[in-house]
Coordinates of C-alpha atoms in Angstrom, one line a residue:
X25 CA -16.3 -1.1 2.1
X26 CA -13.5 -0.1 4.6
X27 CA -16.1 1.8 6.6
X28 CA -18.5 -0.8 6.7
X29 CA -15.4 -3.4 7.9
X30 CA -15.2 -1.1 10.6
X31 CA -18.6 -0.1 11.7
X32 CA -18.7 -4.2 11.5
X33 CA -16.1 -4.4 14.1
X34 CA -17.5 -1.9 16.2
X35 CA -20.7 -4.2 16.5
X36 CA -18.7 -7.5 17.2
X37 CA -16.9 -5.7 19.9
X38 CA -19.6 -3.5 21.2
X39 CA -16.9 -0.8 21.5
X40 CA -15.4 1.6 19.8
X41 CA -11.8 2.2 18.0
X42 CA -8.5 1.4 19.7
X43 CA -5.0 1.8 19.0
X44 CA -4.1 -2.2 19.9
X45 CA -1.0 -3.0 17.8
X46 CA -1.0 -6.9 19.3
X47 CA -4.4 -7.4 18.0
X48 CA -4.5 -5.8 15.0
X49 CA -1.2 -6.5 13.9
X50 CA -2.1 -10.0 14.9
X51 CA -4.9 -10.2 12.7
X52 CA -2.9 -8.8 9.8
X53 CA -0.1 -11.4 10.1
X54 CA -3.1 -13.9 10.1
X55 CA -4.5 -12.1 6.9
X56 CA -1.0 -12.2 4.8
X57 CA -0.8 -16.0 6.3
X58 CA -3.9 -16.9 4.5
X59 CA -3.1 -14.9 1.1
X60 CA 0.3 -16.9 1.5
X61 CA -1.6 -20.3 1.6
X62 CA -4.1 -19.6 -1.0
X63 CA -1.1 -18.6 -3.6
X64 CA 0.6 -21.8 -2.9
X65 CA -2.5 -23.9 -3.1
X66 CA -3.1 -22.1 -6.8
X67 CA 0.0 -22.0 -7.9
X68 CA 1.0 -25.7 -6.5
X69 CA 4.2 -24.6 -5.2
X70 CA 5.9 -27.5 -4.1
X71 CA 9.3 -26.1 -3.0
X72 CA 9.1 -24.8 0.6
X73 CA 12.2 -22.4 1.0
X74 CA 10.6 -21.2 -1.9
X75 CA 7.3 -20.4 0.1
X76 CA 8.8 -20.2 3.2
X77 CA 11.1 -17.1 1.3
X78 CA 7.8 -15.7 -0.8
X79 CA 5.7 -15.7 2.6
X80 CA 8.4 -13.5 4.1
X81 CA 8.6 -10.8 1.2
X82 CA 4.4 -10.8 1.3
X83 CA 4.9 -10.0 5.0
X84 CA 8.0 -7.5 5.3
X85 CA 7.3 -5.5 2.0
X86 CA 7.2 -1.8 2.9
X87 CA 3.2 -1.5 2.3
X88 CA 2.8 -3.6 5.0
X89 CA 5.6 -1.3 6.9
X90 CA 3.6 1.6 5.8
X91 CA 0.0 0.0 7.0
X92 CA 1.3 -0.5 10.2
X93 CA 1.9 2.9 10.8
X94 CA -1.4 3.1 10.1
X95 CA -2.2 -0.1 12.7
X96 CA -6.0 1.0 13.7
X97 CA -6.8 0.5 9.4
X98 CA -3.7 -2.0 8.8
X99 CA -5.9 -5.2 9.4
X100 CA -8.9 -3.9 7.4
X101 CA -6.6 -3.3 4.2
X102 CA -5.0 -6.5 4.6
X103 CA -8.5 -8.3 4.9
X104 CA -9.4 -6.4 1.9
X105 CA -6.3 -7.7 0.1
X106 CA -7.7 -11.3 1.5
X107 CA -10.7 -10.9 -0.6
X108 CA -9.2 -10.0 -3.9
X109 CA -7.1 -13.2 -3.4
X110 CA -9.4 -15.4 -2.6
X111 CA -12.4 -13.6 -5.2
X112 CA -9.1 -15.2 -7.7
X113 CA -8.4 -18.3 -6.7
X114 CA -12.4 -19.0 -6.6
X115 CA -12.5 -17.5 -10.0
X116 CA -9.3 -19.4 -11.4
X117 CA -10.5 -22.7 -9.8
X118 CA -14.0 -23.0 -10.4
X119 CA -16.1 -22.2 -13.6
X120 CA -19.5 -23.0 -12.0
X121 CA -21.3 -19.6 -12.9
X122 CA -22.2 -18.8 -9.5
X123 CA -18.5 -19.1 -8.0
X124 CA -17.6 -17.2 -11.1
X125 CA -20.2 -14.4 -9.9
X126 CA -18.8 -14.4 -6.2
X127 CA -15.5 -14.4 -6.9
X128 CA -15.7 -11.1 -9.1
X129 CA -17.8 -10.0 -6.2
X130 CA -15.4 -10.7 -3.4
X131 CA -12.3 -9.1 -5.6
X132 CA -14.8 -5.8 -5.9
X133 CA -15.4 -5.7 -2.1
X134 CA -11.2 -5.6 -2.2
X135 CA -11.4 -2.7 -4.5
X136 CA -14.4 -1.3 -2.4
X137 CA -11.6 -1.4 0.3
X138 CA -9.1 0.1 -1.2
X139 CA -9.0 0.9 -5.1
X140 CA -4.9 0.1 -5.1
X141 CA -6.1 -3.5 -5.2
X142 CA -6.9 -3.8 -8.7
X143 CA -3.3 -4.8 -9.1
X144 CA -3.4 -7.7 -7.0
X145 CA -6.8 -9.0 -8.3
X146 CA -5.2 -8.7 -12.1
X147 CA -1.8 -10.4 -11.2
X148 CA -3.5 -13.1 -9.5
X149 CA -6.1 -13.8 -12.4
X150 CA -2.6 -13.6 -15.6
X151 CA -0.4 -15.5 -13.3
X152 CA -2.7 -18.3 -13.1
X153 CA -3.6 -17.9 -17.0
X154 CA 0.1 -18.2 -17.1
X155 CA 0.6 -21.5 -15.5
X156 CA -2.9 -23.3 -16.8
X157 CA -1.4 -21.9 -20.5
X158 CA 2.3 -23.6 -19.9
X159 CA 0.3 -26.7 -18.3
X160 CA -1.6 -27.1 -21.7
X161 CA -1.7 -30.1 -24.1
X162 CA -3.1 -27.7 -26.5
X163 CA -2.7 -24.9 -28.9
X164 CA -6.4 -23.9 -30.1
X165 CA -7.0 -20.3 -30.8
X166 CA -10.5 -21.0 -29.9
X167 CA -10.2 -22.3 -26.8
X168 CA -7.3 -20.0 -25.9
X169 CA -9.2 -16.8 -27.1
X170 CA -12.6 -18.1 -24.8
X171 CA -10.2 -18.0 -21.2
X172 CA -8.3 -14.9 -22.1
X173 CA -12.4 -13.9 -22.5
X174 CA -13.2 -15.9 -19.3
X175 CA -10.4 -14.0 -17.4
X176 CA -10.8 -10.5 -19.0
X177 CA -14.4 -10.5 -18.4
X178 CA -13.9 -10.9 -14.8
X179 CA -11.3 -7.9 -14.3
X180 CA -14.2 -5.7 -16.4
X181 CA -16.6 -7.1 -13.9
X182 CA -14.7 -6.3 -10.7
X183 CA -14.5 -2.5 -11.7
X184 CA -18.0 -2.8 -13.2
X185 CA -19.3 -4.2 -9.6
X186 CA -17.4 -1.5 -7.4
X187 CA -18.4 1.2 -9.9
X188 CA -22.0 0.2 -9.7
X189 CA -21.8 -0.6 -5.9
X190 CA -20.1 3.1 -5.2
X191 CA -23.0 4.5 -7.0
X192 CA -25.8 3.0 -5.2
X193 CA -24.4 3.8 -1.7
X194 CA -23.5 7.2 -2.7
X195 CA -27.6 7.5 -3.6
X196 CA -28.4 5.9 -0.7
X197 CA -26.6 8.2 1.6
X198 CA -27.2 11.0 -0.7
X199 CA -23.0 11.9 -0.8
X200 CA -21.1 12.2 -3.9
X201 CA -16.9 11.2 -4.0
X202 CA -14.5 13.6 -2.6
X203 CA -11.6 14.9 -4.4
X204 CA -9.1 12.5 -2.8
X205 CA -6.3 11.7 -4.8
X206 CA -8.1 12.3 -7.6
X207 CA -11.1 9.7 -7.3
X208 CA -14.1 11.8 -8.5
X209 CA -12.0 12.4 -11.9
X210 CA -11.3 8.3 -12.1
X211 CA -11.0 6.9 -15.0
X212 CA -10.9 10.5 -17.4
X213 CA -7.3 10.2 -19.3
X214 CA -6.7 10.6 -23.0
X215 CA -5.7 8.0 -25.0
X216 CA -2.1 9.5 -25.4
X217 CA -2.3 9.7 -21.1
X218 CA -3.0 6.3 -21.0
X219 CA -0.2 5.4 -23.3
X220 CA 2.3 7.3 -21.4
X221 CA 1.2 5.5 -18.2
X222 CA 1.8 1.9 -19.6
X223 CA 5.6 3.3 -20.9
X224 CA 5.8 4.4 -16.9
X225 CA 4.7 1.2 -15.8
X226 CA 7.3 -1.0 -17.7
X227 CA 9.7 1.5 -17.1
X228 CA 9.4 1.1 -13.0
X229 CA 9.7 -2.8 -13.6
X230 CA 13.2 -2.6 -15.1
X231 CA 14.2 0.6 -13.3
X232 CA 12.7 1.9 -10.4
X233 CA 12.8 5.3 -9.8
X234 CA 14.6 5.8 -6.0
X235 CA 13.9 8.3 -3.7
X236 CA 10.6 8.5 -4.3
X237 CA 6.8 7.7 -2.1
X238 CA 6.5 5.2 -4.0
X239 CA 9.6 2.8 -4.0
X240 CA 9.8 -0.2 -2.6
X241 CA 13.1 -1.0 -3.3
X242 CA 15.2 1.4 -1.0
X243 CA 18.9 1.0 -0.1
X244 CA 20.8 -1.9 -1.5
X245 CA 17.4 -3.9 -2.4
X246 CA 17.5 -2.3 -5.6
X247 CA 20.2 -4.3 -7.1
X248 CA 18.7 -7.7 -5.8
X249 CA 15.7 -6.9 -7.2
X250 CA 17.8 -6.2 -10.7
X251 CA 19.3 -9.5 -9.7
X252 CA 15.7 -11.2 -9.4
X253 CA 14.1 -9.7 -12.8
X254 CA 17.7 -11.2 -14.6
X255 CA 17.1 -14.4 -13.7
X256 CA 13.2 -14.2 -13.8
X257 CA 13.5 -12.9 -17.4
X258 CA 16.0 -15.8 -18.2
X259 CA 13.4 -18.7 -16.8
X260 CA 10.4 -17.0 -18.8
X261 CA 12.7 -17.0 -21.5
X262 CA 13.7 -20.7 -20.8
X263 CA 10.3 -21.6 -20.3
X264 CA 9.1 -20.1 -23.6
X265 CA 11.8 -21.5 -25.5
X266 CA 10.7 -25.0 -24.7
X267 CA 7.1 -23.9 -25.7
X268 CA 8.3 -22.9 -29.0
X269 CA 10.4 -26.1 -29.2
X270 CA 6.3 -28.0 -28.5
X271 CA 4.9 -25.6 -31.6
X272 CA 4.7 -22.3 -32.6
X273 CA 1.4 -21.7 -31.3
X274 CA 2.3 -22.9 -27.9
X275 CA 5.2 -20.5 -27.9
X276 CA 2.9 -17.7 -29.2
X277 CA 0.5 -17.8 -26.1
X278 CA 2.7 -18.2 -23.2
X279 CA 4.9 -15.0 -25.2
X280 CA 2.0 -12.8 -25.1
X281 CA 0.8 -13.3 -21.5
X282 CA 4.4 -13.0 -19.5
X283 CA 4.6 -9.4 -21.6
X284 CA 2.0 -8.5 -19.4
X285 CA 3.6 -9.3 -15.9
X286 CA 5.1 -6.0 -15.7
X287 CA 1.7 -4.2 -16.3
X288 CA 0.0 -6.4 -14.1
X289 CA 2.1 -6.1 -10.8
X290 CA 2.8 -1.7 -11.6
X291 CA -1.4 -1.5 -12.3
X292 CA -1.3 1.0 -10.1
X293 CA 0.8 3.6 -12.9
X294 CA -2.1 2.9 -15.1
X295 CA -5.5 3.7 -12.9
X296 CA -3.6 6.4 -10.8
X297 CA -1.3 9.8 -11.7
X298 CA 2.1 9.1 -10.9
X299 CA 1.9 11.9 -8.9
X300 CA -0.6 10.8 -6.2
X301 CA 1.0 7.0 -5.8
X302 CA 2.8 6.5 -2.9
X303 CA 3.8 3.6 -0.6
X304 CA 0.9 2.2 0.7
X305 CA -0.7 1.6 -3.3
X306 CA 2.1 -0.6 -4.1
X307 CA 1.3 -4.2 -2.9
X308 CA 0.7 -5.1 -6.8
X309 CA 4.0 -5.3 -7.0
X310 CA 4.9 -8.1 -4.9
X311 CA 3.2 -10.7 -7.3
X312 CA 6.3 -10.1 -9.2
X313 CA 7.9 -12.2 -6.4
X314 CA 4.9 -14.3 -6.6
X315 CA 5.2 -14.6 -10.4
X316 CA 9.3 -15.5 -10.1
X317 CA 8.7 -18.0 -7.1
X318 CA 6.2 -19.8 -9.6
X319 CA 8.7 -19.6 -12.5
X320 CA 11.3 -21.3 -9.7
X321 CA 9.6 -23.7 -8.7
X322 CA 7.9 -24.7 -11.6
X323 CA 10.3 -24.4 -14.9
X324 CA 12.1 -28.3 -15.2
X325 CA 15.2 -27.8 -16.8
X326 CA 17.7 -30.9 -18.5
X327 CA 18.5 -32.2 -15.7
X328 CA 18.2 -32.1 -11.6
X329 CA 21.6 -30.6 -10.7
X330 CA 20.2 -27.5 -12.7
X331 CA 16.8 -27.5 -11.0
X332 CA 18.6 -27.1 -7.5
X333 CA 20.9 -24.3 -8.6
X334 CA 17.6 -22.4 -9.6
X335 CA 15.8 -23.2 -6.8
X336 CA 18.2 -22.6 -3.9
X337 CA 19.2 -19.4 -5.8
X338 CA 15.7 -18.0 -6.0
X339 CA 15.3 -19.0 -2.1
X340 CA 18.5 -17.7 -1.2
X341 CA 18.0 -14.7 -3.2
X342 CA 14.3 -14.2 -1.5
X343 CA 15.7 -15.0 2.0
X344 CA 18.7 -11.9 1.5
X345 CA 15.9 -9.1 0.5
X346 CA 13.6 -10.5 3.3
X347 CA 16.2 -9.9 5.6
X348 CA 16.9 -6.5 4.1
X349 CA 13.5 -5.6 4.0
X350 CA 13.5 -6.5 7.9
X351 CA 16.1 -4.1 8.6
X352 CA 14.4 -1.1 6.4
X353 CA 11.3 -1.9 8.3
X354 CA 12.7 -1.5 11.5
X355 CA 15.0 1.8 10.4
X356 CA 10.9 3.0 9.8
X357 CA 9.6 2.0 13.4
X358 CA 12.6 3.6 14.5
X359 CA 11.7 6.9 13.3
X360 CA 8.3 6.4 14.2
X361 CA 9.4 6.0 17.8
X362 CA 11.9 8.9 17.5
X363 CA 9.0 11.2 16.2
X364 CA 6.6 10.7 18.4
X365 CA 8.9 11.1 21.4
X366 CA 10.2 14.4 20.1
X367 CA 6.6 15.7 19.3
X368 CA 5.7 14.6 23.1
X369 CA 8.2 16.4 24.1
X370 CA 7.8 19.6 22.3
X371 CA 4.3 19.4 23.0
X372 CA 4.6 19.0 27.1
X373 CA 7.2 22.2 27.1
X374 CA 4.3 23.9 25.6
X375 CA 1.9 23.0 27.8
X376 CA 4.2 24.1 30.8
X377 CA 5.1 27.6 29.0
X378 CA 1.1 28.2 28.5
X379 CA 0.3 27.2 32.4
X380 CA 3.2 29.4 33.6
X381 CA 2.5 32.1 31.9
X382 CA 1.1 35.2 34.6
X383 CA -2.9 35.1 34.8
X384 CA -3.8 31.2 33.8
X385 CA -5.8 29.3 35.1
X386 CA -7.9 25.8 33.9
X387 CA -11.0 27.9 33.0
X388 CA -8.4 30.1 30.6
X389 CA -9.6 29.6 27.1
X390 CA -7.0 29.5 24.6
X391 CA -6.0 30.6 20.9
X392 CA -3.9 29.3 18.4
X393 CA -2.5 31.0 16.1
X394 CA -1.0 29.2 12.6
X395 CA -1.2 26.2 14.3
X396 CA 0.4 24.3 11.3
X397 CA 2.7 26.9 11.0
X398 CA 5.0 25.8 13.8
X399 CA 9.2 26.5 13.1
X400 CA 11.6 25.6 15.7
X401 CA 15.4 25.9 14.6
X402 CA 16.4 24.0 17.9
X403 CA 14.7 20.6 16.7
X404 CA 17.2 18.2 15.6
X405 CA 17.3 17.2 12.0
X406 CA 18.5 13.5 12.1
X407 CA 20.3 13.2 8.5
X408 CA 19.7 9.1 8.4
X409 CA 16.1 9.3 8.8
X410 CA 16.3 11.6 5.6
X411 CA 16.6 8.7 3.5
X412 CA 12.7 7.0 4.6
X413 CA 9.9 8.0 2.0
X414 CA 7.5 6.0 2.7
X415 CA 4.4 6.4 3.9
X416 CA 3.9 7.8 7.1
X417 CA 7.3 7.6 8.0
X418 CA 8.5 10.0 5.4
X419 CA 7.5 13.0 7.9
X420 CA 11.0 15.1 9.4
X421 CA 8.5 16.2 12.5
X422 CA 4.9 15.9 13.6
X423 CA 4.6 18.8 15.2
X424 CA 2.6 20.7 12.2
X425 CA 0.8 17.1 12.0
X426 CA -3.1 18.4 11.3
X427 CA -3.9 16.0 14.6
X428 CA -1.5 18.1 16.7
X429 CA -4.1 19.3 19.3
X430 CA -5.0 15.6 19.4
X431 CA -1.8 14.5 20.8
X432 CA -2.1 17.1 23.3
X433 CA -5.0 15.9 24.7
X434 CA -3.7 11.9 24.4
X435 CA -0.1 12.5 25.4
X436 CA 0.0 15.6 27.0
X437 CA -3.3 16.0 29.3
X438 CA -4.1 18.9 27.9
X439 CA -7.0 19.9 25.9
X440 CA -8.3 23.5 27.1
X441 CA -11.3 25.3 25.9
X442 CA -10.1 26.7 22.4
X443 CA -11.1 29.9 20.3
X444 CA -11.5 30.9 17.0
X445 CA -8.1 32.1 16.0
X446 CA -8.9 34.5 13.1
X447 CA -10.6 36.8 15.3
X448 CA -7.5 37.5 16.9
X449 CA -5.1 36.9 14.0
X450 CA -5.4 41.0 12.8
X451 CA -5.3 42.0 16.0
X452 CA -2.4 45.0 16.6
X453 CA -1.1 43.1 19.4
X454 CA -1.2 40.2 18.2
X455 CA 0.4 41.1 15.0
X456 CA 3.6 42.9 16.9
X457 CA 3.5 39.4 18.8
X458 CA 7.2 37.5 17.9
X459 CA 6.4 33.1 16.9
X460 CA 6.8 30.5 19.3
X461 CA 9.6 29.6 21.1
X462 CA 10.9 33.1 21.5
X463 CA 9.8 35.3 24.5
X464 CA 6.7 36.9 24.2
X465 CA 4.8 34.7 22.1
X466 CA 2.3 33.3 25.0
X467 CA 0.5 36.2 26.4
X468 CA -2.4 36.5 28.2
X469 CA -5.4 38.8 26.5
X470 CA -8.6 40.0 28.4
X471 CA -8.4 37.1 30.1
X472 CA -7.9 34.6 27.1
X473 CA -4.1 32.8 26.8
X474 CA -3.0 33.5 22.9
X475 CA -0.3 31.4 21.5
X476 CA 1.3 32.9 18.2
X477 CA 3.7 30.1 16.1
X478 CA 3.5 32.0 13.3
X479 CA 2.7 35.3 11.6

């Protein structure tokens, strides 16, 4: 789906890709704006700090960060992320079969763009369950049971449509799935895996792990967010304590849906190894801002004095890590801008050592040897930037970056006829050869310019 999105966009704009961070960051703001507005429209958030605060987190939480550095793909994933939102709003709102139908479509073509969606489409569908549960006059099993069916039955239809999409295209186009992160192997854990994947995934809601690809809650946001799930566990609690006061039943099945809030927003720990999750898979877990900005705004409690400390709390609260979240974003673009300035300038001295070296000329071929090898112990290590993991800001250089000989060509001028390197690599000379930066590692060879960076 993501490379239909973009073969679409190459027909609309009869051209081909660009890096164009106004517009595509424009159209990813526009994206989140729209997610924003259908969450408040199903959710019939009243308070607007609240939304105002929620709308800020949805657009400074480090996946977005992360996408960004990304920016040609960012607006594509967000889009994608559009779809799963609105596939559950129409799916929450309407019960006509055939909006049932597209809406379960439209939350596959989010997984079809990126499988790390599947926690957004599930959060959206429970947290919604949630609120039409809490906003019932009624406690009938039967009726209960039939929309925790109605609701289940759609997230088995959303992978049930991708799967059966994925496998139609990959006969069409004769291709089979790649290794990537472990896709072709999806879905093959042992019960026991499985099992120890839902511990993992509570575990991160109470405690995430820091220093890690995969958290989102670096530097001091860790402790607000401890701060958040405190008083978003003592609202559920609240809130299910006056259920319980209505009947036992009504307490009973509001109970058993906000255990799942956890597992909703950290889906990602049960369709996904821990190892391969990192930064950009993560944006299931700001529903658990969408889930407490619900709670805020919605939970009435004895009187109105109360109700205001709540609310202006939770907005306060939301406002502080939005503001946080600003700064860590910008700590991320600053190291982005750092990085590619110091792989510019390695690259361009490069480029000057290789065209002053005795016998080139622009018709020289050249070879690289170990490319991604490179080792330079003048390069500055910049012990601040250590403390970025996410993705692709998480890099201490670029200059082993696989696209190296890319930026050459984009930022440096330079792209020279090239040879294959591993018919030189055993060569004797070649071999006594020292690694680049040290003298001797350019030289010129029947007429061919070999640079060794390493053996």
């Amino acid at each position: 789906m993501l490379g239909f999105l973009g073969e679409e966009m190459k027909w609309l704009t009869g051209s081909t890709y660009y890096s164009t961070p106004l517009f595509k960051g424009g159209i990813t703001l526009l994206c989140i704006a729209w997610i924003a507005f259908l969450i408040s429209e199903l959710l019939e958030i009243e308070n607007k700090p609240l939304m105002i605060g929620l709308t800020g987190i949805l657009t400074v939480f480090p996946v977005i960060t992360g996408m960004l550095g990304y920016g040609f793909t960012a607006p594509y994933y967000l889009f994608g992320t559009l779809m799963g939102v609105f596939g559950g709003f129409i799916v929450c709102r309407y019960s006509v079969w055939y909006a049932y139908l597209f809406g379960i479509l439209l939350m596959a073509c989010s997984v079809g763009v990126y499988q790390a969606n599947i926690p957004v489409c599930i959060s959206v569908l429970l947290i919604y369950f949630i609120k039409s549960t809490v906003e019932s006059k009624e406690s009938i099993w039967r009726n209960y049971i039939i929309r925790m069916f109605y609701y289940a039955c759609a997230c088995v239809g959303v992978v049930a449509v991708y799967m059966g999409i994925s496998q139609v295209v990959l006969w069409h186009k004769k291709i089979s799935l790649s290794d990537y992160m472990g896709i072709s192997s999806y879905g093959q854990v042992s019960f026991r895996g499985y099992l120890n994947r839902i511990i993992l995934a509570y575990r991160e809601f109470f405690a995430p792990t820091d220093e890690v690809f995969r958290n989102m809650f670096p530097f001091s946001l860790d402790r607000f967010y401890q701060a958040g799930i405190a008083v978003g566990i003592l609202l559920t609690g609240y809130l299910v304590y006056k259920r319980f006061q209505k009947g036992i039943l009504f307490g009973l099945q509001l109970l058993i849906l906000v255990i799942f809030i956890p597992l909703a927003g950290n889906f990602i720990y049960i369709i996904s190894d821990v190892t391969q999750i990192h930064s950009l898979m993560m944006y299931g877990q700001v529903f658990l801002f969408v889930y407490f900005v619900w709670i805020a705004d919605f939970v009435k409690l004895t009187n109105r004095k109360g109700k205001r400390v709540v609310v202006n709390f939770a907005a306060v609260l939301l406002g502080v890590m939005g503001v946080l979240y600003c700064r860590f974003d910008n700590i991320c673009y600053l190291k982005a801008e750092y990085l590619q300035s110091q792989v510019i300038s390695y690259f361009t001295t490069l480029v000057t050592q290789i065209k002053s070296t005795g016998g080139y000329t622009d018709e020289t071929p050249v070879v690289y040897i170990n490319g991604t090898k490179k080792s330079d112990t003048t390069l500055p290590e910049i012990p601040e930037f250590k403390e970025i993991f996410i993705f692709p800001y998480q890099f201490p250089t670029l200059i082993n970056n696989y696209n190296w000989r890319m930026t050459m060509k984009l930022w440096c001028g330079f792209e020279p006829q090239t040879l294959d390197a591993s018919d030189y690599m055993q060569m004797e000379e070649v071999l006594r050869m020292p690694s680049y930066p040290d003298t001797g590692s350019i030289k010129m060879m029947d007429d061919v310019m070999v640079v060794k960076f390493a053996d």
